[in-house]
Coordinates of C-alpha atoms in Angstrom, one line a residue:
M181 CA 20.8 31.4 -54.3
A182 CA 18.3 29.5 -54.1
R183 CA 17.1 27.3 -57.0
P184 CA 13.5 28.3 -58.7
N185 CA 11.2 25.8 -58.2
A186 CA 13.2 24.3 -55.6
V187 CA 9.8 23.2 -53.6
E188 CA 8.5 21.4 -56.5
A189 CA 11.8 19.6 -56.8
V190 CA 11.0 18.6 -53.3
Q191 CA 7.8 17.5 -54.0
A192 CA 8.8 15.8 -57.1
V193 CA 11.3 13.4 -55.4
F194 CA 9.3 12.6 -52.9
E195 CA 6.7 11.7 -55.5
S196 CA 9.0 9.8 -57.5
C197 CA 9.2 7.1 -54.9
K198 CA 6.7 5.0 -54.6
T199 CA 7.9 1.7 -53.1
A200 CA 9.8 1.0 -50.2
E201 CA 13.3 0.3 -52.0
S202 CA 12.7 3.6 -53.7
R203 CA 13.0 5.6 -50.5
T204 CA 17.1 5.6 -49.3
P205 CA 19.3 8.4 -48.0
E206 CA 20.8 8.7 -51.2
V207 CA 18.0 10.1 -53.4
L208 CA 17.3 11.9 -50.6
A209 CA 20.6 14.0 -51.1
S210 CA 19.3 16.2 -53.5
V211 CA 16.0 17.1 -51.3
L212 CA 19.0 18.0 -48.4
E213 CA 21.1 20.1 -51.1
I214 CA 17.8 22.4 -51.7
L215 CA 17.1 22.4 -48.3
K216 CA 20.4 23.9 -47.2
E217 CA 20.1 26.7 -50.1
L218 CA 17.1 27.6 -48.8
K219 CA 18.1 27.8 -45.2
T220 CA 21.7 29.9 -46.0
D221 CA 19.4 31.9 -48.8
G222 CA 17.0 33.2 -45.7
V223 CA 13.8 32.2 -48.0
E224 CA 11.6 31.7 -45.1
L225 CA 8.6 31.1 -47.5
L226 CA 10.4 28.2 -49.5
L227 CA 11.8 26.8 -46.3
T228 CA 8.5 26.7 -44.3
Q229 CA 7.3 25.4 -47.6
A230 CA 9.7 22.5 -48.1
A231 CA 9.4 21.6 -44.6
R232 CA 5.7 21.1 -45.0
I233 CA 6.5 18.6 -47.7
C234 CA 9.2 16.5 -45.8
G235 CA 6.7 17.2 -42.3
D236 CA 4.0 14.8 -45.0
A237 CA 6.9 12.2 -45.5
S238 CA 7.9 11.7 -42.6
R239 CA 4.0 10.0 -41.6
E240 CA 5.0 7.5 -43.9
V241 CA 7.3 4.5 -41.8
D242 CA 9.3 3.9 -44.8
W243 CA 10.8 7.2 -45.0
R244 CA 11.6 8.2 -41.3
T245 CA 15.5 6.2 -41.7
P246 CA 16.2 7.5 -44.8
L247 CA 15.1 11.0 -43.4
G248 CA 17.4 10.8 -40.5
E249 CA 20.5 8.7 -42.7
S250 CA 20.5 12.0 -45.0
G251 CA 20.9 14.3 -42.5
I252 CA 17.4 16.2 -43.6
V253 CA 16.0 15.2 -39.8
G254 CA 19.3 16.5 -37.9
L255 CA 19.0 19.9 -40.7
F256 CA 15.7 20.2 -39.6
Q257 CA 16.9 20.6 -36.3
D258 CA 19.0 23.2 -36.2
I259 CA 16.7 25.2 -38.3
F260 CA 14.4 24.7 -34.9
S261 CA 16.5 25.1 -32.4
L262 CA 17.3 28.8 -34.0
A263 CA 13.8 29.0 -35.6
F264 CA 11.1 27.5 -33.5
E265 CA 9.3 30.7 -32.7
D266 CA 8.4 31.2 -36.2
Q267 CA 5.5 29.5 -35.3
E268 CA 4.5 28.0 -39.1
L269 CA 8.2 26.8 -40.0
G270 CA 8.7 25.8 -36.2
R271 CA 5.0 23.7 -36.3
H272 CA 6.5 22.0 -39.5
C273 CA 10.4 21.2 -37.8
L274 CA 8.3 19.5 -35.0
R275 CA 6.3 17.4 -37.3
L276 CA 9.4 16.2 -38.6
I277 CA 10.9 15.8 -35.8
G278 CA 8.2 14.0 -34.4
N279 CA 7.1 11.5 -36.7
S280 CA 10.7 10.5 -37.5
C281 CA 11.4 9.4 -34.0
A282 CA 8.4 7.1 -33.9
D283 CA 9.3 4.1 -32.9
N284 CA 12.4 4.9 -34.8
D285 CA 15.5 4.4 -31.8
A286 CA 18.4 5.8 -34.6
N287 CA 16.6 9.2 -34.8
R288 CA 15.9 9.4 -31.2
V289 CA 19.4 8.9 -30.9
R290 CA 20.2 11.7 -33.6
V291 CA 17.6 14.6 -31.5
I292 CA 19.3 13.6 -28.2
G293 CA 22.4 13.8 -29.2
H294 CA 22.2 17.3 -30.6
P295 CA 23.3 20.2 -28.4
D296 CA 19.9 22.0 -28.5
S297 CA 17.4 20.1 -30.7
L298 CA 15.6 18.5 -27.1
K299 CA 15.9 21.6 -25.5
S300 CA 14.3 23.8 -27.9
V301 CA 11.2 21.0 -28.3
I302 CA 10.8 21.0 -24.9
K303 CA 10.9 25.2 -24.5
A304 CA 8.3 24.8 -27.3
T305 CA 5.5 23.1 -24.9
K306 CA 5.3 26.9 -23.3
N307 CA 4.6 28.3 -26.7
P308 CA 0.8 28.3 -26.6
E309 CA 0.4 27.6 -30.5
L310 CA 3.3 25.0 -30.7
C311 CA 2.4 23.4 -27.4
P312 CA -0.2 20.6 -29.1
V313 CA 2.7 19.6 -31.8
A314 CA 5.7 20.0 -29.1
T315 CA 3.9 17.6 -26.4
V316 CA 3.2 14.9 -28.8
V317 CA 6.4 15.5 -30.5
L318 CA 8.5 15.2 -26.9
Y319 CA 6.3 11.6 -26.6
N320 CA 7.9 9.9 -29.8
I321 CA 11.1 10.9 -28.7
C322 CA 11.1 9.3 -25.3
L323 CA 8.3 6.6 -25.4
D324 CA 10.1 3.6 -25.0
H325 CA 13.6 5.2 -24.8
E326 CA 15.4 5.4 -21.6
P327 CA 18.1 7.3 -22.8
S328 CA 15.7 9.8 -24.0
Q329 CA 13.9 10.1 -20.8
L330 CA 16.8 10.7 -18.9
K331 CA 18.2 13.8 -21.6
A332 CA 14.6 14.9 -21.4
I333 CA 14.9 15.1 -17.7
S334 CA 18.1 16.7 -17.6
D335 CA 17.0 19.4 -19.7
G336 CA 14.5 20.2 -17.6
A337 CA 11.6 18.8 -19.2
C338 CA 9.3 18.1 -15.8
P339 CA 9.5 21.2 -14.4
S340 CA 8.7 22.9 -17.9
L341 CA 6.1 20.6 -18.6
L342 CA 4.0 21.1 -15.2
D343 CA 4.4 24.9 -15.9
A344 CA 2.5 24.5 -19.2
I345 CA -0.2 23.0 -17.6
G346 CA 0.2 25.6 -14.9
R347 CA -0.7 28.3 -17.5
E348 CA -4.1 30.2 -16.7
G349 CA -6.8 28.7 -18.3
F350 CA -5.2 25.3 -19.5
L351 CA -7.9 23.3 -19.3
E352 CA -10.8 25.3 -20.0
N353 CA -8.5 25.2 -23.8
G354 CA -9.9 22.4 -25.3
D355 CA -7.6 22.6 -27.8
I356 CA -4.2 21.5 -25.6
A357 CA -5.2 18.3 -24.0
L358 CA -3.9 17.1 -20.8
D359 CA -3.3 13.9 -21.9
Y360 CA -0.1 13.6 -23.3
F361 CA 1.6 15.8 -20.7
G362 CA 0.1 13.5 -18.4
R363 CA 1.7 10.7 -20.9
I364 CA 5.2 12.3 -20.6
L365 CA 5.1 13.0 -17.1
E366 CA 4.1 9.4 -16.4
T367 CA 7.1 8.4 -18.4
L368 CA 9.9 10.4 -16.7
L369 CA 9.0 10.5 -13.3
A370 CA 9.0 6.8 -13.5
H371 CA 12.9 8.1 -12.8
D372 CA 14.1 9.0 -9.8
A373 CA 16.2 11.9 -11.6
G374 CA 12.6 12.8 -13.0
K375 CA 10.9 13.1 -9.3
S376 CA 13.8 14.8 -7.9
S377 CA 13.8 17.7 -10.9
C378 CA 10.2 18.4 -10.0
P379 CA 9.8 21.1 -7.4
P380 CA 8.0 21.3 -4.6
S381 CA 4.8 23.2 -5.7
S382 CA 4.4 20.8 -8.1
L383 CA 1.6 19.4 -5.4
A384 CA -0.2 21.9 -5.2
L385 CA -0.6 22.5 -8.7
L386 CA -1.9 18.7 -9.5
I387 CA -3.9 19.8 -6.4
S388 CA -5.5 23.0 -8.2
L389 CA -6.1 21.0 -11.3
A390 CA -7.6 18.0 -10.0
T391 CA -10.1 20.4 -7.8
S392 CA -11.0 22.6 -10.7
P393 CA -14.5 22.5 -11.9
H394 CA -13.0 22.6 -15.5
C395 CA -11.3 19.2 -14.9
S396 CA -12.8 16.3 -16.9
F397 CA -13.3 13.0 -15.6
D398 CA -10.0 11.3 -17.8
D399 CA -7.9 14.6 -16.3
F400 CA -8.5 13.6 -13.0
F401 CA -6.9 10.8 -12.9
S402 CA -4.2 11.5 -15.1
L403 CA -3.6 14.2 -12.6
I404 CA -4.3 11.6 -9.8
T405 CA -1.7 9.5 -11.2
L406 CA 1.0 12.1 -11.0
F407 CA 0.3 13.2 -7.9
S408 CA 0.6 9.5 -6.7
I409 CA 3.8 9.2 -8.2
L410 CA 5.6 12.2 -6.5
L411 CA 4.1 11.0 -3.1
A412 CA 5.6 8.1 -3.2
T413 CA 8.8 9.6 -2.5
P414 CA 9.9 10.4 1.4
E415 CA 10.8 13.8 -0.3
F416 CA 7.4 14.7 -1.9
Q417 CA 5.6 13.3 1.5
Q418 CA 7.8 15.8 3.6
H419 CA 6.6 18.9 0.8
L420 CA 3.1 17.9 1.5
I421 CA 3.0 18.2 5.2
T422 CA 5.5 21.4 5.5
L423 CA 3.5 22.8 2.7
K424 CA 0.4 22.1 4.9
L425 CA -1.5 19.9 1.8
V426 CA -2.8 17.1 3.7
P427 CA -6.4 19.0 3.8
N428 CA -6.3 19.4 0.3
T429 CA -5.3 15.9 -0.2
L430 CA -8.1 14.6 2.2
D431 CA -10.4 17.3 -0.5
L432 CA -8.9 14.9 -3.2
L433 CA -10.2 11.8 -1.6
E434 CA -14.0 13.4 -1.3
R435 CA -14.1 14.0 -4.6
F436 CA -13.8 10.8 -5.9
Y437 CA -17.4 10.1 -4.2
S438 CA -19.3 13.4 -6.7
L439 CA -17.6 12.0 -9.8
V440 CA -20.2 11.2 -12.5
V441 CA -19.3 7.7 -14.3
D442 CA -20.4 7.6 -17.8
P443 CA -23.2 4.9 -18.1
E444 CA -21.3 3.0 -21.6
S445 CA -18.0 2.6 -19.7
E446 CA -18.9 2.4 -16.1
K447 CA -17.8 -1.2 -15.3
Q448 CA -14.1 0.1 -16.2
D449 CA -14.4 3.5 -15.2
E450 CA -15.1 2.0 -11.5
K451 CA -12.0 0.1 -11.2
L452 CA -10.1 2.7 -12.4
I453 CA -11.8 5.0 -9.4
T454 CA -11.2 2.1 -7.3
Y455 CA -7.5 1.5 -8.7
A456 CA -6.8 5.8 -8.0
R457 CA -9.0 6.3 -4.4
N458 CA -6.6 3.2 -3.0
A459 CA -3.2 5.0 -4.7
I460 CA -4.5 7.9 -2.7
M461 CA -5.3 6.3 0.9
E462 CA -2.4 4.6 0.4
N463 CA -0.4 8.3 -0.3
I464 CA -2.2 9.5 2.7
G465 CA -1.0 7.0 5.1
D466 CA 2.8 6.9 3.8
V467 CA 2.3 10.8 5.0
S468 CA 0.5 10.0 8.1
A469 CA 3.4 7.6 9.3
N470 CA 6.1 10.7 8.5
D471 CA 8.0 11.4 12.3
S472 CA 7.0 15.0 11.6
F473 CA 3.2 14.8 10.7
L474 CA 2.0 14.9 13.8
A475 CA 4.2 18.1 14.6
A476 CA 2.2 19.4 11.9
Y477 CA -1.1 18.2 12.8
P478 CA -1.8 17.2 16.6
L479 CA -4.5 15.9 17.8
S480 CA -6.5 18.9 18.3
S481 CA -5.8 20.3 14.8
P482 CA -8.8 21.0 12.6
L483 CA -7.0 18.2 10.6
M484 CA -7.7 15.5 12.7
T485 CA -10.6 16.5 14.3
R486 CA -12.0 16.1 10.6
V487 CA -10.4 12.8 10.6
R488 CA -12.3 11.4 13.5
S489 CA -15.0 12.8 12.2
W490 CA -14.5 10.7 9.4
L491 CA -14.9 8.0 11.8
N492 CA -18.7 8.3 11.8
E493 CA -19.2 7.9 8.5
T494 CA -22.1 5.5 8.0
D495 CA -22.8 5.8 4.0
E496 CA -21.1 2.0 3.3
E497 CA -20.3 3.5 -0.2
K498 CA -17.5 5.9 1.4
A499 CA -16.0 3.0 3.7
D500 CA -12.8 3.9 2.0
M501 CA -13.0 7.4 4.5
V502 CA -13.4 4.9 7.6
V503 CA -10.2 3.1 6.3
T504 CA -8.1 6.3 6.1
A505 CA -9.1 7.3 9.4
C506 CA -8.3 4.2 10.6
L507 CA -4.6 4.3 8.7
I508 CA -4.0 7.7 9.9
L509 CA -5.1 6.9 13.6
G510 CA -3.0 4.0 13.2
N511 CA -0.2 6.2 12.0
V512 CA 0.1 8.8 14.3
G513 CA -0.9 6.0 17.5
R514 CA 2.4 4.9 17.7
S515 CA 3.3 5.8 21.4
D516 CA 1.8 5.1 25.0
E517 CA 1.5 9.4 25.2
V518 CA -0.4 9.3 21.8
C519 CA -2.6 6.5 22.8
G520 CA -3.6 7.0 25.7
A521 CA -4.9 10.4 24.5
L522 CA -6.7 8.7 21.6
A523 CA -8.6 6.7 24.1
R524 CA -9.3 8.4 27.5
E525 CA -8.8 12.1 25.5
Y526 CA -10.8 11.7 22.5
G527 CA -12.5 8.2 23.1
V528 CA -11.5 7.1 19.6
H529 CA -11.9 3.1 20.5
K530 CA -15.3 4.0 21.2
E531 CA -16.0 5.4 17.6
L532 CA -13.9 2.7 16.3
F533 CA -15.9 0.3 18.9
G534 CA -19.0 1.4 16.6
I535 CA -17.6 0.9 13.3
I536 CA -17.0 -2.7 13.8
Q537 CA -20.6 -3.1 15.4
R538 CA -22.4 -1.9 12.2
T539 CA -20.3 -3.4 9.9
V540 CA -20.3 -6.8 11.6
R541 CA -24.3 -6.6 11.8
R542 CA -24.5 -5.2 8.5
Y543 CA -22.4 -8.0 6.8
N544 CA -24.5 -10.8 9.1
S545 CA -27.7 -9.2 7.6
A546 CA -26.6 -9.7 4.3
V547 CA -25.3 -13.4 5.2
E548 CA -28.4 -13.8 6.7
D549 CA -30.4 -11.9 3.5
A550 CA -28.2 -14.3 1.0
R551 CA -28.9 -17.7 2.8
K552 CA -32.8 -17.1 2.8
K553 CA -32.4 -16.6 -0.6
K554 CA -30.8 -19.9 -1.1
G555 CA -32.5 -21.7 -3.8
I556 CA -32.9 -18.7 -5.7
P557 CA -31.0 -17.4 -9.2
V558 CA -29.4 -14.8 -8.1
A559 CA -28.6 -12.0 -11.4
E560 CA -24.9 -11.7 -12.2
G561 CA -24.3 -8.2 -11.2
E562 CA -25.7 -8.8 -7.5
K563 CA -23.5 -11.5 -6.7
K564 CA -20.5 -8.9 -7.5
E565 CA -21.8 -6.6 -5.6
S566 CA -22.3 -9.1 -2.2
A567 CA -19.0 -9.7 -3.0
G568 CA -17.8 -6.3 -3.1
K569 CA -19.4 -5.5 -0.2
G570 CA -17.6 -8.5 1.5
A571 CA -14.7 -7.7 0.7
V572 CA -15.0 -3.9 1.7
A573 CA -16.4 -5.0 5.2
V574 CA -13.7 -7.5 6.2
G575 CA -11.2 -4.1 5.1
V576 CA -12.7 -1.9 7.1
L577 CA -12.7 -3.9 10.0
H578 CA -9.3 -4.8 9.5
A579 CA -8.6 -1.4 9.3
A580 CA -10.6 -0.9 13.0
T581 CA -9.1 -3.3 14.5
G582 CA -5.6 -2.0 13.6
V583 CA -6.0 0.8 15.6
L584 CA -7.3 -0.7 18.6
K585 CA -4.7 -3.1 18.7
N586 CA -1.8 -0.2 18.7
L587 CA -4.6 1.5 21.5
A588 CA -4.1 -1.5 23.8
I589 CA -0.7 -1.9 23.4
A590 CA -0.7 1.0 26.0
K591 CA -0.8 -0.2 29.2
R592 CA -3.0 2.5 31.4
N593 CA -5.4 1.8 28.0
K594 CA -6.3 -1.8 28.8
E595 CA -9.0 -1.6 31.5
V596 CA -10.8 1.3 29.7
L597 CA -11.5 -0.5 26.8
G598 CA -12.5 -3.6 28.9
L599 CA -14.8 -1.6 30.8
D600 CA -16.2 -0.3 27.4
G601 CA -16.3 -3.3 26.1
A602 CA -13.6 -4.6 24.0
L603 CA -14.2 -8.3 24.5
D604 CA -17.9 -8.7 23.6
L605 CA -16.3 -7.0 20.7
V606 CA -14.0 -9.6 20.6
R607 CA -16.8 -12.2 20.3
E608 CA -18.7 -10.3 18.2
M609 CA -16.3 -10.7 15.4
M610 CA -15.6 -13.9 16.0
G611 CA -19.0 -14.2 15.4
M612 CA -18.6 -13.6 11.9
E613 CA -19.4 -16.6 9.7
G614 CA -18.4 -16.7 5.8
V615 CA -15.9 -16.0 2.9
G616 CA -12.9 -14.3 4.4
V617 CA -14.0 -13.7 7.7
G618 CA -10.7 -15.9 8.5
Q619 CA -8.9 -12.0 8.7
V620 CA -11.4 -10.6 10.6
W621 CA -10.7 -13.7 13.5
Y622 CA -6.9 -13.0 13.2
S623 CA -8.0 -9.3 14.0
A624 CA -10.1 -10.4 16.7
A625 CA -8.1 -12.5 18.6
G626 CA -4.8 -10.6 18.1
F627 CA -6.8 -7.6 19.8
G628 CA -8.1 -10.0 22.8
R629 CA -4.4 -10.8 23.2
L630 CA -3.8 -7.2 23.8
V631 CA -6.2 -6.3 26.0
C632 CA -6.2 -8.9 28.3
G633 CA -2.0 -8.7 28.1
N634 CA -0.8 -7.7 31.7
C635 CA -4.3 -6.5 32.9
L636 CA -6.2 -8.7 35.7
E637 CA -9.2 -7.5 35.6
N638 CA -9.7 -7.9 31.7
V639 CA -8.8 -11.7 32.2
K640 CA -11.6 -11.1 34.7
L641 CA -13.7 -10.4 32.1
L642 CA -12.4 -13.1 29.4
L643 CA -13.1 -15.7 32.5
Q644 CA -16.8 -14.9 33.3
P645 CA -20.2 -14.5 31.5
S646 CA -20.7 -10.8 30.2
S647 CA -24.3 -8.6 29.6
A648 CA -23.6 -10.1 25.8
A649 CA -23.5 -13.7 25.9
E650 CA -24.2 -16.8 28.8
T651 CA -20.6 -18.2 28.3
P652 CA -17.3 -16.2 28.8
I653 CA -15.4 -15.3 25.9
L654 CA -12.4 -17.9 26.3
V655 CA -15.1 -20.2 25.4
E656 CA -16.0 -18.4 21.9
L657 CA -12.2 -18.3 21.1
L658 CA -12.2 -21.8 22.1
R659 CA -14.8 -22.4 19.6
I660 CA -12.8 -20.3 17.2
Y661 CA -9.9 -22.7 17.7
A662 CA -11.0 -25.4 16.6
V663 CA -12.3 -24.3 13.3
A664 CA -10.0 -22.0 12.1
E665 CA -7.9 -23.2 9.4
E666 CA -5.5 -20.3 9.6
L667 CA -2.2 -20.7 11.7
P668 CA -1.8 -16.8 12.5
T669 CA -5.4 -16.9 13.8
K670 CA -4.9 -20.6 15.9
T671 CA -1.7 -18.8 17.4
E672 CA -3.3 -15.5 18.1
I673 CA -5.7 -17.1 20.3
A674 CA -3.4 -20.1 22.0
R675 CA -1.0 -16.9 22.8
T676 CA -3.5 -14.9 24.7
I677 CA -3.8 -18.5 26.6
A678 CA -0.6 -18.4 27.5
G679 CA -0.9 -14.2 28.4
V680 CA -3.4 -14.8 30.8
L681 CA -1.2 -17.6 32.9
R682 CA 1.4 -15.1 32.3
T683 CA -0.9 -12.5 34.2
L684 CA -2.3 -15.1 36.4
N685 CA 1.0 -16.0 37.8
S686 CA 2.5 -12.8 38.5
N687 CA 2.9 -10.5 41.4
P688 CA 3.7 -6.9 40.7
T689 CA 5.2 -6.7 44.2
S690 CA 7.5 -10.2 43.7
T691 CA 10.8 -9.9 41.7
S692 CA 11.2 -13.8 41.9
A693 CA 10.1 -16.4 39.6
P694 CA 5.8 -16.5 38.5
T695 CA 3.7 -17.6 41.7
P696 CA 0.2 -18.9 41.4
T697 CA -1.0 -14.9 42.5
Y698 CA -5.0 -15.6 41.3
P699 CA -5.6 -19.5 42.5
D700 CA -9.2 -18.7 42.0
L701 CA -9.0 -17.3 38.5
E702 CA -6.8 -20.1 37.4
T703 CA -9.1 -23.0 38.9
A704 CA -11.9 -21.6 36.8
L705 CA -9.3 -21.1 33.3
Y706 CA -8.4 -24.6 33.9
T707 CA -12.4 -26.1 33.6
H708 CA -11.9 -24.9 30.0
P709 CA -9.4 -27.4 27.3
I710 CA -6.8 -24.6 26.9
A711 CA -3.9 -27.0 27.2
R712 CA -4.1 -28.2 23.4
P713 CA -3.5 -24.7 22.3
L714 CA -0.6 -24.5 24.1
W715 CA 0.8 -28.0 23.2
D716 CA 0.1 -26.7 19.3
M717 CA 2.6 -23.5 20.0
I718 CA 5.4 -26.2 20.8
L719 CA 4.7 -28.1 17.8
Q720 CA 4.8 -25.2 15.2
D721 CA 8.1 -24.6 14.1
K722 CA 7.7 -21.2 12.2
W723 CA 8.0 -19.0 14.5
P724 CA 10.9 -20.3 17.6
V725 CA 9.9 -17.2 19.7
I726 CA 6.1 -19.0 19.7
R727 CA 7.5 -22.7 21.2
S728 CA 8.9 -20.9 23.5
E729 CA 6.0 -18.8 24.9
G730 CA 4.2 -21.8 24.9
L731 CA 6.4 -24.0 26.5
F732 CA 6.7 -21.7 29.4
A733 CA 2.9 -21.2 29.6
L734 CA 2.7 -25.1 29.8
A735 CA 5.3 -24.9 32.7
L736 CA 3.1 -22.5 34.5
M737 CA 0.1 -24.5 33.7
A738 CA 1.6 -27.6 34.8
R739 CA 1.7 -26.1 38.5
G740 CA -1.9 -26.3 38.6
A741 CA -3.4 -28.6 36.3
A742 CA -0.8 -31.5 35.6
E743 CA -3.3 -33.9 34.5
E744 CA -5.0 -31.6 32.1
V745 CA -1.2 -31.2 30.5
W746 CA -0.3 -34.3 30.5
R747 CA -3.4 -35.8 28.9
E748 CA -2.5 -34.3 25.7
C749 CA 1.5 -35.0 25.2
G750 CA 1.7 -37.4 23.1
E751 CA 4.6 -39.2 20.7
A752 CA 5.0 -35.6 18.6
E753 CA 5.3 -33.6 21.6
E754 CA 7.7 -35.8 23.4
K755 CA 10.0 -35.6 20.0
V756 CA 9.7 -31.7 20.1
L757 CA 10.2 -31.3 24.0
R758 CA 14.0 -33.9 23.3
G759 CA 14.6 -31.7 20.6
L760 CA 14.8 -28.3 22.7
E761 CA 18.1 -26.6 23.4
N762 CA 19.2 -23.5 26.0
K763 CA 16.6 -21.7 28.2
D764 CA 13.7 -24.1 25.8
L765 CA 14.9 -26.9 27.2
D766 CA 15.2 -25.5 30.8
N767 CA 11.6 -24.9 30.5
S768 CA 10.7 -28.1 29.4
I769 CA 13.0 -29.8 32.6
I770 CA 10.3 -27.6 34.6
L771 CA 7.4 -28.5 32.9
V772 CA 8.2 -32.6 32.6
A773 CA 9.3 -31.8 36.3
E774 CA 5.9 -30.0 37.4
V775 CA 3.6 -32.8 35.6
K776 CA 5.5 -35.6 37.4
K777 CA 4.9 -34.0 40.8
G778 CA 1.7 -33.3 40.2
L779 CA 0.1 -35.9 38.9
V780 CA -2.5 -37.8 41.1
G781 CA -1.9 -41.6 42.0
E782 CA 0.9 -43.4 40.6
V783 CA 3.7 -41.4 38.1
E784 CA 3.7 -43.0 34.8
D785 CA 7.5 -44.3 33.5
R786 CA 6.6 -42.4 30.3
V787 CA 7.1 -39.2 32.4
K788 CA 10.1 -40.7 34.0
E789 CA 12.2 -41.6 31.5
L790 CA 11.1 -38.2 29.5
L791 CA 12.5 -35.9 32.8
V792 CA 15.2 -38.3 32.9
G793 CA 16.3 -38.3 29.5
L794 CA 16.2 -34.4 29.3
A795 CA 18.4 -34.0 32.4
E796 CA 21.0 -36.2 30.6
K797 CA 21.1 -33.9 27.7
K798 CA 20.8 -30.7 29.7
E799 CA 23.9 -32.1 31.4
K800 CA 26.1 -33.2 28.5
G801 CA 25.2 -29.8 27.4
V802 CA 27.1 -28.0 30.1
K803 CA 30.2 -26.8 29.8
V804 CA 31.8 -25.5 33.5
I805 CA 33.7 -22.0 33.5
V806 CA 35.4 -21.1 36.3
S807 CA 35.4 -16.9 35.9
G808 CA 34.2 -15.2 39.0
T809 CA 30.8 -16.6 40.7
T810 CA 29.7 -17.5 36.7
R811 CA 29.5 -21.7 36.8
L812 CA 27.3 -23.2 34.0
Q813 CA 27.0 -22.0 31.1
L814 CA 24.9 -23.6 28.3
S815 CA 27.0 -23.7 25.2

């Protein structure tokens, strides 16, 4: 039978221990006995009062370990597991368990070791009365403790928490903050098991909450974080497509532009917006790369119509919508059939040309304004704004050119792109100057290479003036080659030249070795200093395939411009030629032989010595194999 004044006795024990040294498991032995008697006798009022006292004590760090080691935490776990529906008693049990587990792994182990304790805490999150406390308790149990996190996942925490925030009117209830739900879920979803435990309907729930008029600024970003974590997995990317939620995801992206930023935290909030928006853009990009995306949203669908409409967005503040549209179009445009439709049926390339032209002109205008202001102090905020806009411009240009590169791979698109001004566009991009334009030059050069590759009509455009300028576009490419510092940019320009040589020496009706088919165009090509970029392809050792490509192009060039080829060949170039093997060695022999044959006047001894040395090396590397008709094979 419960002793008289049981509650006062419990209170007295805690009040008598004023120092940390006096707070031991032994001193709590009498408290445990009283609590057991109250539990056995079913005196709920007194048990609730005693639970409140123990819960108050657990707020102090020094009591947490003794409460666990004495068995009091375990007792209240039993009580809560059996009677957590009792609102008042359940609340104090939760307080004791949650406080005792704060930064205390030993008590966390006790909680997850109990057969029903953690499950009961998770169930309590569904109870509107206990939910605010239970959520914090679950957070304390799981924070920085992986075993607790995994146990919570296996006990169904993720779907239970999602059910809780999905209750009707959840966001309108100011007493229950989404904050801790978001923190716990983010912690649990860091585990693959956590993500796997969430139902597919989680995506629709998070979108619905994030687009609710009752969703606060902070809650919106908590929900976006959870949404992005789920969409990082292929399973949920597929769910988004299957459940037809991609349009809703685009709605989320558009909602970023209507967010109201607190003036007092504007700088921090803007960073948060940028980070979260980039995460959603990345999610959309991943989803659109899924093989089933185009089947669910064909080019003629309302969603793709909406995506294409984003290409016409001229508001600089909404540049991310343009970039996102480019991500989607670039991902769906991975076949000649789709790329052909995008260019010839929907004219997407024209909209992309417009994006690039507007962006380049805005960028150049900003650079010009900055030059005019040179010498005038610029406010700190203005500096940052200009830098930011420059970065945005480069991002937009990179995204738009990426789609155009895909379109240019399809052979049937090349001439269409060229006729509509692709190479004039390359010229405009190459004309940009300033910090960060190296990436733009690289993108432009890559696009130009693809447009001209195996397309005679575009090669002609490359070698002649246009309505936009009196000099051929090739001159601009060579100018950039001379000033560019980045090897990838220089390499793309050199590869463009190599591709032009291949095109001019390929006869579609011939199956034999390349032959000069368009001598007039070759003559025009050789009036430009193209040998140096080709030799540089050979000198670089980062990409062997590029070296082979350059060597082949030089061998072609040597047939019609041996003097120009040999003029650029120095000691470094000879050393590389002497070190080549296999097919590269064969092509180097052809190259030097063509040079020897094409040089005017007496041939230098250096040419003869080089050719003899290469031939001897090949002879030494040959093994005779008698097998059918096969005789020679390089070792």
